[in-house]
PDB file of C-alpha atoms and ligand atoms in Angstrom:
ATOM      1  CA  MET Q 261     -12.344 -13.959  -0.796  1.00 30.00           C
ATOM      2  CA  TYR Q 262     -10.185 -14.890  -3.721  1.00 33.00           C
ATOM      3  CA  ALA Q 263      -8.839 -18.166  -4.992  1.00 38.00           C
ATOM      4  CA  ARG Q 264      -5.084 -18.411  -4.664  1.00 36.00           C
ATOM      5  CA  PRO Q 265      -3.669 -19.960  -7.797  1.00 42.00           C
ATOM      6  CA  ALA Q 266      -0.895 -22.524  -7.647  1.00 39.00           C
ATOM      7  CA  ALA Q 267       2.433 -21.444  -9.118  1.00 38.00           C
ATOM      8  CA  ALA Q 268       1.606 -22.883 -12.509  1.00 34.00           C
ATOM      9  CA  THR Q 269      -1.760 -21.160 -12.557  1.00 37.00           C
ATOM     10  CA  ALA Q 270      -0.194 -17.889 -11.514  1.00 41.00           C
ATOM     11  CA  ALA Q 271       2.247 -18.207 -14.398  1.00 37.00           C
ATOM     12  CA  ALA Q 272      -0.669 -18.789 -16.739  1.00 35.00           C
ATOM     13  CA  VAL Q 273      -2.380 -15.694 -15.337  1.00 38.00           C
ATOM     14  CA  LEU Q 274       0.714 -13.660 -16.022  1.00 39.00           C
ATOM     15  CA  GLY Q 275       0.979 -14.963 -19.549  1.00 36.00           C
ATOM     16  CA  ALA Q 276      -2.620 -14.109 -20.327  1.00 33.00           C
ATOM     17  CA  THR Q 277      -2.288 -10.720 -18.703  1.00 34.00           C
ATOM     18  CA  ALA Q 278       0.794  -9.846 -20.721  1.00 31.00           C
ATOM     19  CA  LEU Q 279      -1.208 -10.282 -23.895  1.00 26.00           C
ATOM     20  CA  LEU Q 280      -3.820  -7.837 -22.650  1.00 25.00           C
ATOM     21  CA  LEU Q 281      -1.474  -5.024 -21.688  1.00 26.00           C
ATOM     22  CA  PRO Q 282      -2.070  -1.645 -23.286  1.00 24.00           C
ATOM     23  CA  GLY Q 283       0.493  -0.541 -25.773  1.00 26.00           C
ATOM     24  CA  SER Q 284       2.774   1.615 -23.635  1.00 30.00           C
ATOM     25  CA  ALA Q 285       6.445   0.840 -23.952  1.00 29.00           C
ATOM     26  CA  SER Q 286       6.757  -0.227 -20.340  1.00 34.00           C
ATOM     27  CA  GLY Q 287       3.398  -1.964 -20.238  1.00 39.00           C
ATOM     28  CA  THR Q 288       2.678  -0.246 -16.936  1.00 46.00           C
ATOM     29  CA  GLN Q 289      -0.082   2.109 -15.919  1.00 51.00           C
ATOM     30  CA  GLU Q 290       1.729   5.168 -14.652  1.00 50.00           C
ATOM     31  CA  SER Q 291      -0.972   7.592 -13.579  1.00 49.00           C
ATOM     32  CA  PRO Q 292      -4.744   7.893 -13.364  1.00 47.00           C
ATOM     33  CA  GLY Q 293      -6.894   9.203 -16.129  1.00 44.00           C
ATOM     34  CA  LYS Q 294      -4.647   8.570 -19.128  1.00 48.00           C
ATOM     35  CA  ALA Q 295      -7.359   6.533 -20.800  1.00 59.00           C
ATOM     36  CA  GLY Q 296     -10.142   7.751 -18.529  1.00 80.00           C
ATOM     37  CA  GLU Q 297      -9.547   4.719 -16.372  1.00 92.00           C
ATOM     38  CA  PRO Q 298      -8.780   4.579 -12.675  1.00 98.00           C
ATOM     39  CA  LEU Q 299      -5.248   3.867 -11.581  1.00 98.00           C
ATOM     40  CA  VAL Q 300      -4.891   0.233 -10.480  1.00 98.00           C
ATOM     41  CA  ILE Q 301      -2.794  -0.178  -7.330  1.00 98.00           C
ATOM     42  CA  ALA Q 302      -1.525  -3.596  -6.252  1.00 98.00           C
ATOM     43  CA  HIS Q 303      -2.581  -3.959  -2.615  1.00 99.00           C
ATOM     44  CA  ARG Q 304       0.319  -5.303  -0.499  1.00 98.00           C
ATOM     45  CA  GLY Q 305       1.745  -6.157  -3.936  1.00 98.00           C
ATOM     46  CA  ALA Q 306      -0.050  -8.661  -6.149  1.00 98.00           C
ATOM     47  CA  SER Q 307      -1.199 -10.255  -2.918  1.00 98.00           C
ATOM     48  CA  ALA Q 308      -3.779 -12.608  -4.415  1.00 98.00           C
ATOM     49  CA  TYR Q 309      -0.923 -14.476  -6.071  1.00 98.00           C
ATOM     50  CA  ALA Q 310       2.120 -14.038  -3.824  1.00 98.00           C
ATOM     51  CA  PRO Q 311       2.629 -13.497  -0.091  1.00 98.00           C
ATOM     52  CA  GLU Q 312       1.580  -9.968   0.846  1.00 99.00           C
ATOM     53  CA  ASN Q 313       4.120  -7.248   1.574  1.00 98.00           C
ATOM     54  CA  THR Q 314       7.088  -9.316   0.364  1.00 98.00           C
ATOM     55  CA  PHE Q 315       9.519  -8.779  -2.500  1.00 98.00           C
ATOM     56  CA  ALA Q 316       7.721 -11.619  -4.297  1.00 98.00           C
ATOM     57  CA  ALA Q 317       4.443  -9.692  -4.244  1.00 98.00           C
ATOM     58  CA  ILE Q 318       5.904  -6.466  -5.636  1.00 98.00           C
ATOM     59  CA  ASP Q 319       8.056  -8.280  -8.189  1.00 98.00           C
ATOM     60  CA  LEU Q 320       4.968 -10.122  -9.385  1.00 98.00           C
ATOM     61  CA  ALA Q 321       3.012  -6.872  -9.636  1.00 98.00           C
ATOM     62  CA  ASP Q 322       5.882  -5.524 -11.723  1.00 98.00           C
ATOM     63  CA  ASP Q 323       5.873  -8.610 -13.952  1.00 98.00           C
ATOM     64  CA  MET Q 324       2.125  -8.154 -14.421  1.00 98.00           C
ATOM     65  CA  GLY Q 325       2.697  -4.564 -15.536  1.00 98.00           C
ATOM     66  CA  PHE Q 326       1.632  -2.619 -12.460  1.00 98.00           C
ATOM     67  CA  ALA Q 327       3.649   0.424 -11.517  1.00 98.00           C
ATOM     68  CA  TRP Q 328       1.889   1.210  -8.254  1.00 98.00           C
ATOM     69  CA  VAL Q 329       2.090  -0.993  -5.161  1.00 98.00           C
ATOM     70  CA  GLU Q 330       0.661  -0.436  -1.700  1.00 98.00           C
ATOM     71  CA  ASN Q 331       2.300  -1.507   1.564  1.00 98.00           C
ATOM     72  CA  ASP Q 332       1.977  -1.248   5.359  1.00 98.00           C
ATOM     73  CA  VAL Q 333       4.712   0.154   7.599  1.00 99.00           C
ATOM     74  CA  GLN Q 334       5.198  -0.607  11.311  1.00 99.00           C
ATOM     75  CA  ARG Q 335       8.097  -0.404  13.804  1.00 99.00           C
ATOM     76  CA  THR Q 336      10.116  -3.055  15.630  1.00 99.00           C
ATOM     77  CA  LYS Q 337      11.198  -3.094  19.269  1.00 98.00           C
ATOM     78  CA  ASP Q 338      14.560  -1.604  18.303  1.00 98.00           C
ATOM     79  CA  GLY Q 339      13.166   1.068  16.025  1.00 98.00           C
ATOM     80  CA  GLU Q 340      13.477  -0.462  12.567  1.00 98.00           C
ATOM     81  CA  LEU Q 341      10.615   0.122  10.153  1.00 99.00           C
ATOM     82  CA  VAL Q 342       9.304  -3.077   8.579  1.00 99.00           C
ATOM     83  CA  VAL Q 343       6.634  -3.881   6.011  1.00 99.00           C
ATOM     84  CA  VAL Q 344       3.840  -5.966   7.558  1.00 99.00           C
ATOM     85  CA  HIS Q 345       0.067  -5.526   7.666  1.00 98.00           C
ATOM     86  CA  ASP Q 346      -1.020  -7.043  11.001  1.00 98.00           C
ATOM     87  CA  ASP Q 347       0.407  -5.735  14.269  1.00 98.00           C
ATOM     88  CA  SER Q 348       1.209  -9.370  15.084  1.00 98.00           C
ATOM     89  CA  LEU Q 349       3.583 -11.526  13.066  1.00 98.00           C
ATOM     90  CA  ALA Q 350       1.497 -14.654  13.661  1.00 98.00           C
ATOM     91  CA  ARG Q 351      -0.650 -14.798  10.525  1.00 98.00           C
ATOM     92  CA  THR Q 352       1.987 -14.140   7.885  1.00 98.00           C
ATOM     93  CA  THR Q 353       5.153 -15.688   9.313  1.00 98.00           C
ATOM     94  CA  ASP Q 354       6.348 -18.790  11.184  1.00 98.00           C
ATOM     95  CA  VAL Q 355       6.905 -16.768  14.360  1.00 98.00           C
ATOM     96  CA  GLU Q 356       4.709 -19.038  16.503  1.00 98.00           C
ATOM     97  CA  GLN Q 357       6.945 -22.017  15.726  1.00 98.00           C
ATOM     98  CA  ARG Q 358      10.173 -20.054  15.979  1.00 98.00           C
ATOM     99  CA  PHE Q 359       9.338 -18.132  19.169  1.00 98.00           C
ATOM    100  CA  PRO Q 360       6.628 -20.197  20.905  1.00 98.00           C
ATOM    101  CA  GLY Q 361       6.838 -18.401  24.234  1.00 96.00           C
ATOM    102  CA  ARG Q 362       6.271 -14.903  22.926  1.00 98.00           C
ATOM    103  CA  ALA Q 363       2.546 -14.648  22.224  1.00 98.00           C
ATOM    104  CA  PRO Q 364       0.891 -12.534  20.898  1.00 98.00           C
ATOM    105  CA  TRP Q 365       3.958 -11.990  18.707  1.00 98.00           C
ATOM    106  CA  LYS Q 366       3.529  -8.251  18.263  1.00 98.00           C
ATOM    107  CA  ILE Q 367       5.953  -6.527  15.898  1.00 98.00           C
ATOM    108  CA  LYS Q 368       6.721  -3.956  18.574  1.00 98.00           C
ATOM    109  CA  ASP Q 369       8.032  -6.741  20.855  1.00 98.00           C
ATOM    110  CA  PHE Q 370      10.509  -8.213  18.341  1.00 98.00           C
ATOM    111  CA  THR Q 371      13.843  -6.888  17.152  1.00 98.00           C
ATOM    112  CA  ALA Q 372      14.600  -6.378  13.494  1.00 98.00           C
ATOM    113  CA  ALA Q 373      17.232  -9.126  13.697  1.00 98.00           C
ATOM    114  CA  GLU Q 374      14.650 -11.584  15.032  1.00 98.00           C
ATOM    115  CA  ILE Q 375      12.096 -10.641  12.381  1.00 98.00           C
ATOM    116  CA  ALA Q 376      14.723 -10.990   9.657  1.00 98.00           C
ATOM    117  CA  THR Q 377      14.987 -14.714  10.446  1.00 98.00           C
ATOM    118  CA  LEU Q 378      11.270 -15.409   9.940  1.00 98.00           C
ATOM    119  CA  ASP Q 379       9.702 -17.154   6.958  1.00 98.00           C
ATOM    120  CA  ALA Q 380       7.051 -14.834   5.528  1.00 98.00           C
ATOM    121  CA  GLY Q 381       6.175 -17.001   2.538  1.00 98.00           C
ATOM    122  CA  SER Q 382       5.352 -20.563   3.585  1.00 98.00           C
ATOM    123  CA  TRP Q 383       1.977 -19.615   5.087  1.00 98.00           C
ATOM    124  CA  PHE Q 384       0.896 -18.659   1.575  1.00 98.00           C
ATOM    125  CA  GLY Q 385       2.308 -21.654  -0.251  1.00 98.00           C
ATOM    126  CA  ALA Q 386       5.317 -23.943  -0.167  1.00 98.00           C
ATOM    127  CA  GLN Q 387       6.751 -22.364  -3.300  1.00 98.00           C
ATOM    128  CA  TRP Q 388       7.157 -19.106  -1.396  1.00 97.00           C
ATOM    129  CA  ALA Q 389       9.208 -20.593   1.445  1.00 98.00           C
ATOM    130  CA  GLY Q 390      12.061 -18.342   2.498  1.00 97.00           C
ATOM    131  CA  ALA Q 391      10.402 -15.040   1.657  1.00 98.00           C
ATOM    132  CA  ARG Q 392      11.354 -12.467   4.281  1.00 98.00           C
ATOM    133  CA  VAL Q 393       9.704  -9.560   6.042  1.00 98.00           C
ATOM    134  CA  PRO Q 394      11.349  -6.593   4.337  1.00 98.00           C
ATOM    135  CA  THR Q 395      12.613  -3.613   6.235  1.00 99.00           C
ATOM    136  CA  LEU Q 396      11.199  -0.412   4.781  1.00 99.00           C
ATOM    137  CA  LYS Q 397      14.663   0.440   3.499  1.00 98.00           C
ATOM    138  CA  GLN Q 398      14.994  -2.889   1.689  1.00 98.00           C
ATOM    139  CA  TYR Q 399      11.468  -2.550   0.344  1.00 99.00           C
ATOM    140  CA  LEU Q 400      12.047   0.974  -1.002  1.00 99.00           C
ATOM    141  CA  ASN Q 401      15.202  -0.152  -2.750  1.00 98.00           C
ATOM    142  CA  ARG Q 402      13.302  -3.025  -4.359  1.00 98.00           C
ATOM    143  CA  VAL Q 403      10.454  -0.801  -5.527  1.00 98.00           C
ATOM    144  CA  GLU Q 404      13.051   1.586  -6.915  1.00 98.00           C
ATOM    145  CA  ASN Q 405      14.918  -1.193  -8.721  1.00 98.00           C
ATOM    146  CA  ASN Q 406      11.605  -2.258 -10.265  1.00 98.00           C
ATOM    147  CA  SER Q 407      10.918   1.356 -11.319  1.00 98.00           C
ATOM    148  CA  GLN Q 408       7.663   1.098  -9.421  1.00 98.00           C
ATOM    149  CA  LYS Q 409       5.752   3.643  -7.345  1.00 98.00           C
ATOM    150  CA  LEU Q 410       4.548   3.438  -3.785  1.00 98.00           C
ATOM    151  CA  LEU Q 411       1.335   4.056  -1.880  1.00 99.00           C
ATOM    152  CA  LEU Q 412       2.838   3.794   1.604  1.00 99.00           C
ATOM    153  CA  GLU Q 413       0.462   3.213   4.513  1.00 99.00           C
ATOM    154  CA  ILE Q 414       1.525   4.157   8.023  1.00 99.00           C
ATOM    155  CA  LYS Q 415      -0.227   1.376   9.940  1.00 98.00           C
ATOM    156  CA  LYS Q 416      -1.482   1.817  13.528  1.00 98.00           C
ATOM    157  CA  PRO Q 417       0.520   5.010  14.165  1.00 98.00           C
ATOM    158  CA  GLU Q 418      -0.964   5.264  17.655  1.00 98.00           C
ATOM    159  CA  THR Q 419       1.155   2.213  18.553  1.00 98.00           C
ATOM    160  CA  TYR Q 420       4.340   3.833  17.279  1.00 98.00           C
ATOM    161  CA  PRO Q 421       4.674   7.459  18.410  1.00 98.00           C
ATOM    162  CA  GLY Q 422       6.832   9.405  15.979  1.00 98.00           C
ATOM    163  CA  ILE Q 423       6.586   6.843  13.190  1.00 98.00           C
ATOM    164  CA  GLU Q 424       5.877   9.612  10.694  1.00 99.00           C
ATOM    165  CA  LYS Q 425       9.280  11.180  11.372  1.00 98.00           C
ATOM    166  CA  ASP Q 426      10.947   7.763  11.198  1.00 98.00           C
ATOM    167  CA  THR Q 427       9.238   7.004   7.903  1.00 99.00           C
ATOM    168  CA  LEU Q 428      10.289  10.312   6.387  1.00 99.00           C
ATOM    169  CA  ARG Q 429      13.865   9.712   7.547  1.00 98.00           C
ATOM    170  CA  VAL Q 430      14.055   6.337   5.816  1.00 99.00           C
ATOM    171  CA  LEU Q 431      12.448   7.769   2.698  1.00 98.00           C
ATOM    172  CA  ARG Q 432      15.013  10.572   2.684  1.00 98.00           C
ATOM    173  CA  GLU Q 433      17.955   8.228   3.260  1.00 98.00           C
ATOM    174  CA  THR Q 434      16.888   6.040   0.349  1.00 98.00           C
ATOM    175  CA  GLY Q 435      16.424   8.921  -2.064  1.00 98.00           C
ATOM    176  CA  TRP Q 436      12.645   8.842  -2.043  1.00 98.00           C
ATOM    177  CA  LEU Q 437      12.198  12.460  -1.006  1.00 98.00           C
ATOM    178  CA  ASP Q 438      13.872  14.085  -3.974  1.00 98.00           C
ATOM    179  CA  ARG Q 439      11.690  16.135  -6.270  1.00 98.00           C
ATOM    180  CA  HIS Q 440      11.211  13.343  -8.816  1.00 98.00           C
ATOM    181  CA  HIS Q 441      10.017  10.788  -6.280  1.00 98.00           C
ATOM    182  CA  VAL Q 442       7.804  13.203  -4.403  1.00 98.00           C
ATOM    183  CA  THR Q 443       6.221  14.481  -7.588  1.00 97.00           C
ATOM    184  CA  HIS Q 444       5.694  11.187  -9.396  1.00 98.00           C
ATOM    185  CA  LYS Q 445       6.294   8.127  -7.263  1.00 98.00           C
ATOM    186  CA  LEU Q 446       5.040   8.481  -3.705  1.00 98.00           C
ATOM    187  CA  VAL Q 447       1.790   8.821  -1.780  1.00 98.00           C
ATOM    188  CA  ILE Q 448       1.600   8.394   2.008  1.00 99.00           C
ATOM    189  CA  GLN Q 449      -1.729   7.384   3.552  1.00 99.00           C
ATOM    190  CA  SER Q 450      -3.139   6.366   6.943  1.00 99.00           C
ATOM    191  CA  PHE Q 451      -6.395   5.643   8.737  1.00 98.00           C
ATOM    192  CA  SER Q 452      -5.218   8.220  11.274  1.00 98.00           C
ATOM    193  CA  ALA Q 453      -5.967  11.831  10.354  1.00 98.00           C
ATOM    194  CA  ASP Q 454      -3.386  12.918  12.925  1.00 98.00           C
ATOM    195  CA  SER Q 455      -0.751  10.822  11.181  1.00 98.00           C
ATOM    196  CA  VAL Q 456      -1.594  12.144   7.724  1.00 99.00           C
ATOM    197  CA  ARG Q 457      -1.535  15.660   9.112  1.00 98.00           C
ATOM    198  CA  ALA Q 458       1.834  15.064  10.755  1.00 98.00           C
ATOM    199  CA  VAL Q 459       3.301  13.923   7.439  1.00 98.00           C
ATOM    200  CA  HIS Q 460       1.853  16.957   5.694  1.00 98.00           C
ATOM    201  CA  GLU Q 461       3.222  19.328   8.326  1.00 98.00           C
ATOM    202  CA  GLN Q 462       6.714  17.801   8.228  1.00 98.00           C
ATOM    203  CA  ARG Q 463       6.861  17.484   4.430  1.00 98.00           C
ATOM    204  CA  PRO Q 464       4.145  19.638   2.831  1.00 98.00           C
ATOM    205  CA  ASP Q 465       5.304  18.638  -0.651  1.00 98.00           C
ATOM    206  CA  ILE Q 466       4.329  14.969  -0.263  1.00 98.00           C
ATOM    207  CA  THR Q 467       1.002  13.745  -1.663  1.00 98.00           C
ATOM    208  CA  THR Q 468      -1.079  12.226   1.130  1.00 98.00           C
ATOM    209  CA  GLY Q 469      -4.264  10.193   1.516  1.00 99.00           C
ATOM    210  CA  PHE Q 470      -6.730   9.671   4.340  1.00 99.00           C
ATOM    211  CA  LEU Q 471      -8.126   6.148   4.625  1.00 99.00           C
ATOM    212  CA  GLY Q 472     -11.794   6.349   5.520  1.00 98.00           C
ATOM    213  CA  MET Q 473     -14.996   8.072   4.568  1.00 98.00           C
ATOM    214  CA  PRO Q 474     -15.483  11.306   6.519  1.00 98.00           C
ATOM    215  CA  ALA Q 475     -18.825  13.085   6.471  1.00 98.00           C
ATOM    216  CA  VAL Q 476     -19.176  15.334   3.445  1.00 98.00           C
ATOM    217  CA  ALA Q 477     -19.440  18.342   5.757  1.00 98.00           C
ATOM    218  CA  ASP Q 478     -15.997  17.511   7.168  1.00 98.00           C
ATOM    219  CA  LEU Q 479     -14.251  17.082   3.822  1.00 98.00           C
ATOM    220  CA  PRO Q 480     -13.006  20.697   3.624  1.00 98.00           C
ATOM    221  CA  TRP Q 481     -11.075  20.151   6.871  1.00 98.00           C
ATOM    222  CA  TYR Q 482      -9.407  17.032   5.478  1.00 98.00           C
ATOM    223  CA  ALA Q 483      -8.629  18.877   2.241  1.00 98.00           C
ATOM    224  CA  GLY Q 484      -6.410  21.176   4.274  1.00 98.00           C
ATOM    225  CA  PHE Q 485      -3.807  18.449   4.716  1.00 98.00           C
ATOM    226  CA  THR Q 486      -4.563  15.661   2.269  1.00 98.00           C
ATOM    227  CA  ASP Q 487      -4.930  15.056  -1.440  1.00 98.00           C
ATOM    228  CA  GLN Q 488      -6.939  11.829  -1.381  1.00 98.00           C
ATOM    229  CA  ILE Q 489      -9.930  10.457   0.502  1.00 98.00           C
ATOM    230  CA  ASN Q 490      -9.728   6.672   0.285  1.00 98.00           C
ATOM    231  CA  PRO Q 491     -12.851   4.801   1.452  1.00 98.00           C
ATOM    232  CA  THR Q 492     -13.761   1.138   1.370  1.00 98.00           C
ATOM    233  CA  HIS Q 493     -15.573   0.156  -1.822  1.00 98.00           C
ATOM    234  CA  THR Q 494     -18.465  -1.266   0.163  1.00 98.00           C
ATOM    235  CA  SER Q 495     -19.345   2.219   1.430  1.00 98.00           C
ATOM    236  CA  VAL Q 496     -18.416   4.590  -1.380  1.00 98.00           C
ATOM    237  CA  THR Q 497     -21.116   5.991  -3.681  1.00 98.00           C
ATOM    238  CA  ALA Q 498     -21.197   8.106  -6.822  1.00 98.00           C
ATOM    239  CA  ASP Q 499     -22.526  11.041  -4.813  1.00 98.00           C
ATOM    240  CA  TYR Q 500     -19.680  10.757  -2.336  1.00 98.00           C
ATOM    241  CA  VAL Q 501     -17.065  10.685  -5.107  1.00 98.00           C
ATOM    242  CA  ALA Q 502     -18.687  13.782  -6.621  1.00 98.00           C
ATOM    243  CA  ALA Q 503     -18.567  15.538  -3.235  1.00 98.00           C
ATOM    244  CA  VAL Q 504     -14.863  14.766  -2.894  1.00 98.00           C
ATOM    245  CA  HIS Q 505     -14.146  15.850  -6.452  1.00 98.00           C
ATOM    246  CA  ALA Q 506     -15.876  19.166  -5.827  1.00 98.00           C
ATOM    247  CA  LEU Q 507     -13.005  20.144  -3.524  1.00 98.00           C
ATOM    248  CA  LYS Q 508      -9.351  20.924  -4.032  1.00 98.00           C
ATOM    249  CA  GLY Q 509      -6.823  19.026  -1.946  1.00 98.00           C
ATOM    250  CA  ALA Q 510      -3.800  20.238  -0.038  1.00 98.00           C
ATOM    251  CA  HIS Q 511      -1.869  20.902  -3.232  1.00 98.00           C
ATOM    252  CA  GLY Q 512      -4.612  22.817  -4.993  1.00 98.00           C
ATOM    253  CA  LYS Q 513      -5.585  19.981  -7.314  1.00 97.00           C
ATOM    254  CA  ARG Q 514      -8.893  18.136  -7.384  1.00 98.00           C
ATOM    255  CA  LEU Q 515      -9.283  16.012  -4.251  1.00 98.00           C
ATOM    256  CA  GLN Q 516      -9.093  12.377  -5.359  1.00 98.00           C
ATOM    257  CA  VAL Q 517     -10.613   9.042  -4.354  1.00 98.00           C
ATOM    258  CA  SER Q 518      -8.878   5.659  -4.326  1.00 98.00           C
ATOM    259  CA  THR Q 519     -11.080   2.860  -3.047  1.00 98.00           C
ATOM    260  CA  TRP Q 520     -10.196  -0.536  -1.552  1.00 98.00           C
ATOM    261  CA  THR Q 521     -10.058  -3.504  -1.572  1.00 98.00           C
ATOM    262  CA  VAL Q 522     -11.705  -4.345  -4.886  1.00 98.00           C
ATOM    263  CA  ASN Q 523     -10.999  -7.923  -5.885  1.00 97.00           C
ATOM    264  CA  ASP Q 524     -13.642  -8.833  -8.458  1.00 98.00           C
ATOM    265  CA  ALA Q 525     -14.724  -7.504 -11.823  1.00 98.00           C
ATOM    266  CA  ALA Q 526     -18.252  -6.547 -10.797  1.00 98.00           C
ATOM    267  CA  ALA Q 527     -17.065  -4.369  -7.929  1.00 98.00           C
ATOM    268  CA  ALA Q 528     -14.366  -2.852 -10.137  1.00 98.00           C
ATOM    269  CA  MET Q 529     -16.889  -1.864 -12.795  1.00 98.00           C
ATOM    270  CA  ARG Q 530     -19.206  -0.495 -10.129  1.00 98.00           C
ATOM    271  CA  VAL Q 531     -16.624   1.852  -8.591  1.00 98.00           C
ATOM    272  CA  ASP Q 532     -15.284   2.759 -12.026  1.00 98.00           C
ATOM    273  CA  GLY Q 533     -18.799   3.937 -12.780  1.00 98.00           C
ATOM    274  CA  PHE Q 534     -18.637   6.160  -9.717  1.00 98.00           C
ATOM    275  CA  GLY Q 535     -15.631   7.923 -11.236  1.00 98.00           C
ATOM    276  CA  VAL Q 536     -13.000   6.930  -8.682  1.00 98.00           C
ATOM    277  CA  ASP Q 537      -9.410   7.895  -9.452  1.00 98.00           C
ATOM    278  CA  GLY Q 538      -7.789   4.748  -8.102  1.00 98.00           C
ATOM    279  CA  ILE Q 539      -8.667   1.137  -7.273  1.00 98.00           C
ATOM    280  CA  ILE Q 540      -6.585  -0.693  -4.692  1.00 98.00           C
ATOM    281  CA  THR Q 541      -6.759  -4.436  -5.282  1.00 98.00           C
ATOM    282  CA  ASN Q 542      -5.224  -7.799  -4.439  1.00 98.00           C
ATOM    283  CA  ASN Q 543      -6.083  -8.896  -8.004  1.00 98.00           C
ATOM    284  CA  PRO Q 544      -4.774  -6.087 -10.202  1.00 98.00           C
ATOM    285  CA  ASP Q 545      -5.119  -8.179 -13.355  1.00 98.00           C
ATOM    286  CA  VAL Q 546      -8.821  -8.764 -12.707  1.00 98.00           C
ATOM    287  CA  VAL Q 547      -9.450  -5.083 -12.045  1.00 98.00           C
ATOM    288  CA  ARG Q 548      -7.461  -3.957 -15.080  1.00 98.00           C
ATOM    289  CA  ASP Q 549      -9.393  -6.261 -17.338  1.00 97.00           C
ATOM    290  CA  ALA Q 550     -12.679  -5.083 -15.834  1.00 98.00           C
ATOM    291  CA  VAL Q 551     -12.037  -1.362 -16.276  1.00 97.00           C
ATOM    292  CA  ASP Q 552     -10.274  -1.603 -19.647  1.00 91.00           C
TER     293      ASP Q 552
HETATM  294  O1  G3P B 197      -4.789   0.804   0.920  1.00 73.30           O
HETATM  295  C1  G3P B 197      -5.992   0.517   1.520  1.00 73.30           C
HETATM  296  C2  G3P B 197      -5.967  -0.624   2.475  1.00 73.30           C
HETATM  297  O2  G3P B 197      -4.698  -1.170   2.577  1.00 73.30           O
HETATM  298  C3  G3P B 197      -6.451  -0.290   3.819  1.00 73.30           C
HETATM  299  O3  G3P B 197      -6.748  -1.423   4.580  1.00 73.30           O
HETATM  300  O4  G3P B 197      -6.315  -3.082   6.300  1.00 73.30           O
HETATM  301  O5  G3P B 197      -5.709  -3.576   3.964  1.00 73.30           O
HETATM  302  O6  G3P B 197      -4.385  -1.948   5.267  1.00 73.30           O
HETATM  303  P1  G3P B 197      -5.729  -2.548   5.031  1.00 73.30           P
HETATM  304 CA1   CA B 198      -2.754  -1.173   3.798  1.00 73.30          CA
END
């Protein structure tokens, strides 16, 4: 659990963080290992301080100096890809008030036009009222305008047959599948090995990640189609990281580990000690300070 600061406190956090930024011109951490530190990835944006998976959360991560953001992609009733974590809209929007007769308010049962009318900010705090559920297209354009980079999670792909193809289409239409983006700005991950494999088969040039912690004996199979093994921080160990690092991933480079969701300094220092390549966190400022 994390404490959610009020707007004024969040502003104070940002001010303090700005003073602690390393001396790069942009103030952002671009890639892992530049200072021997893991890459810090803002989970659903800076979601400890702004409503998850909204423009506000990625803009705040940008303001805090974080280049990489993570999101969750699902599909509406009429085929639009949207950025939401839960398969229901109930927790993070006002859908229950707006559409009281439509429990359990699954994304797959709502049209994009209906979802576009929802308030995705008030649940987090009054100052965020009016935040919207972004379509993937809108979200990609925002990340691009912020010069940020994206760890895109295909969420619950078993619910949305063909979502990998849909996701790649939107990425292509928004310019995210050109060589520059694919090489430097995009990773696609999923808890579903089938989904990761489908992405790899359709676009072998894209860097991919598998969310989970497969048995060490199975890692060579995963390395055939993925570049990252991304386990929860409560399970990962130094030995496991070493076992992953002993292999080459789908693009012939060392198989990497990004762990989640690390929201306190002690856990960040612990996994940093294991040698992880990335830390996915709701509190990127806390993690950055811990691993600096
Ligand atoms: O990126 C890792 C993390 O997002 C996976 O879990 O449930 O937060 O999507 P979840
Ligand atoms: Ca996620």
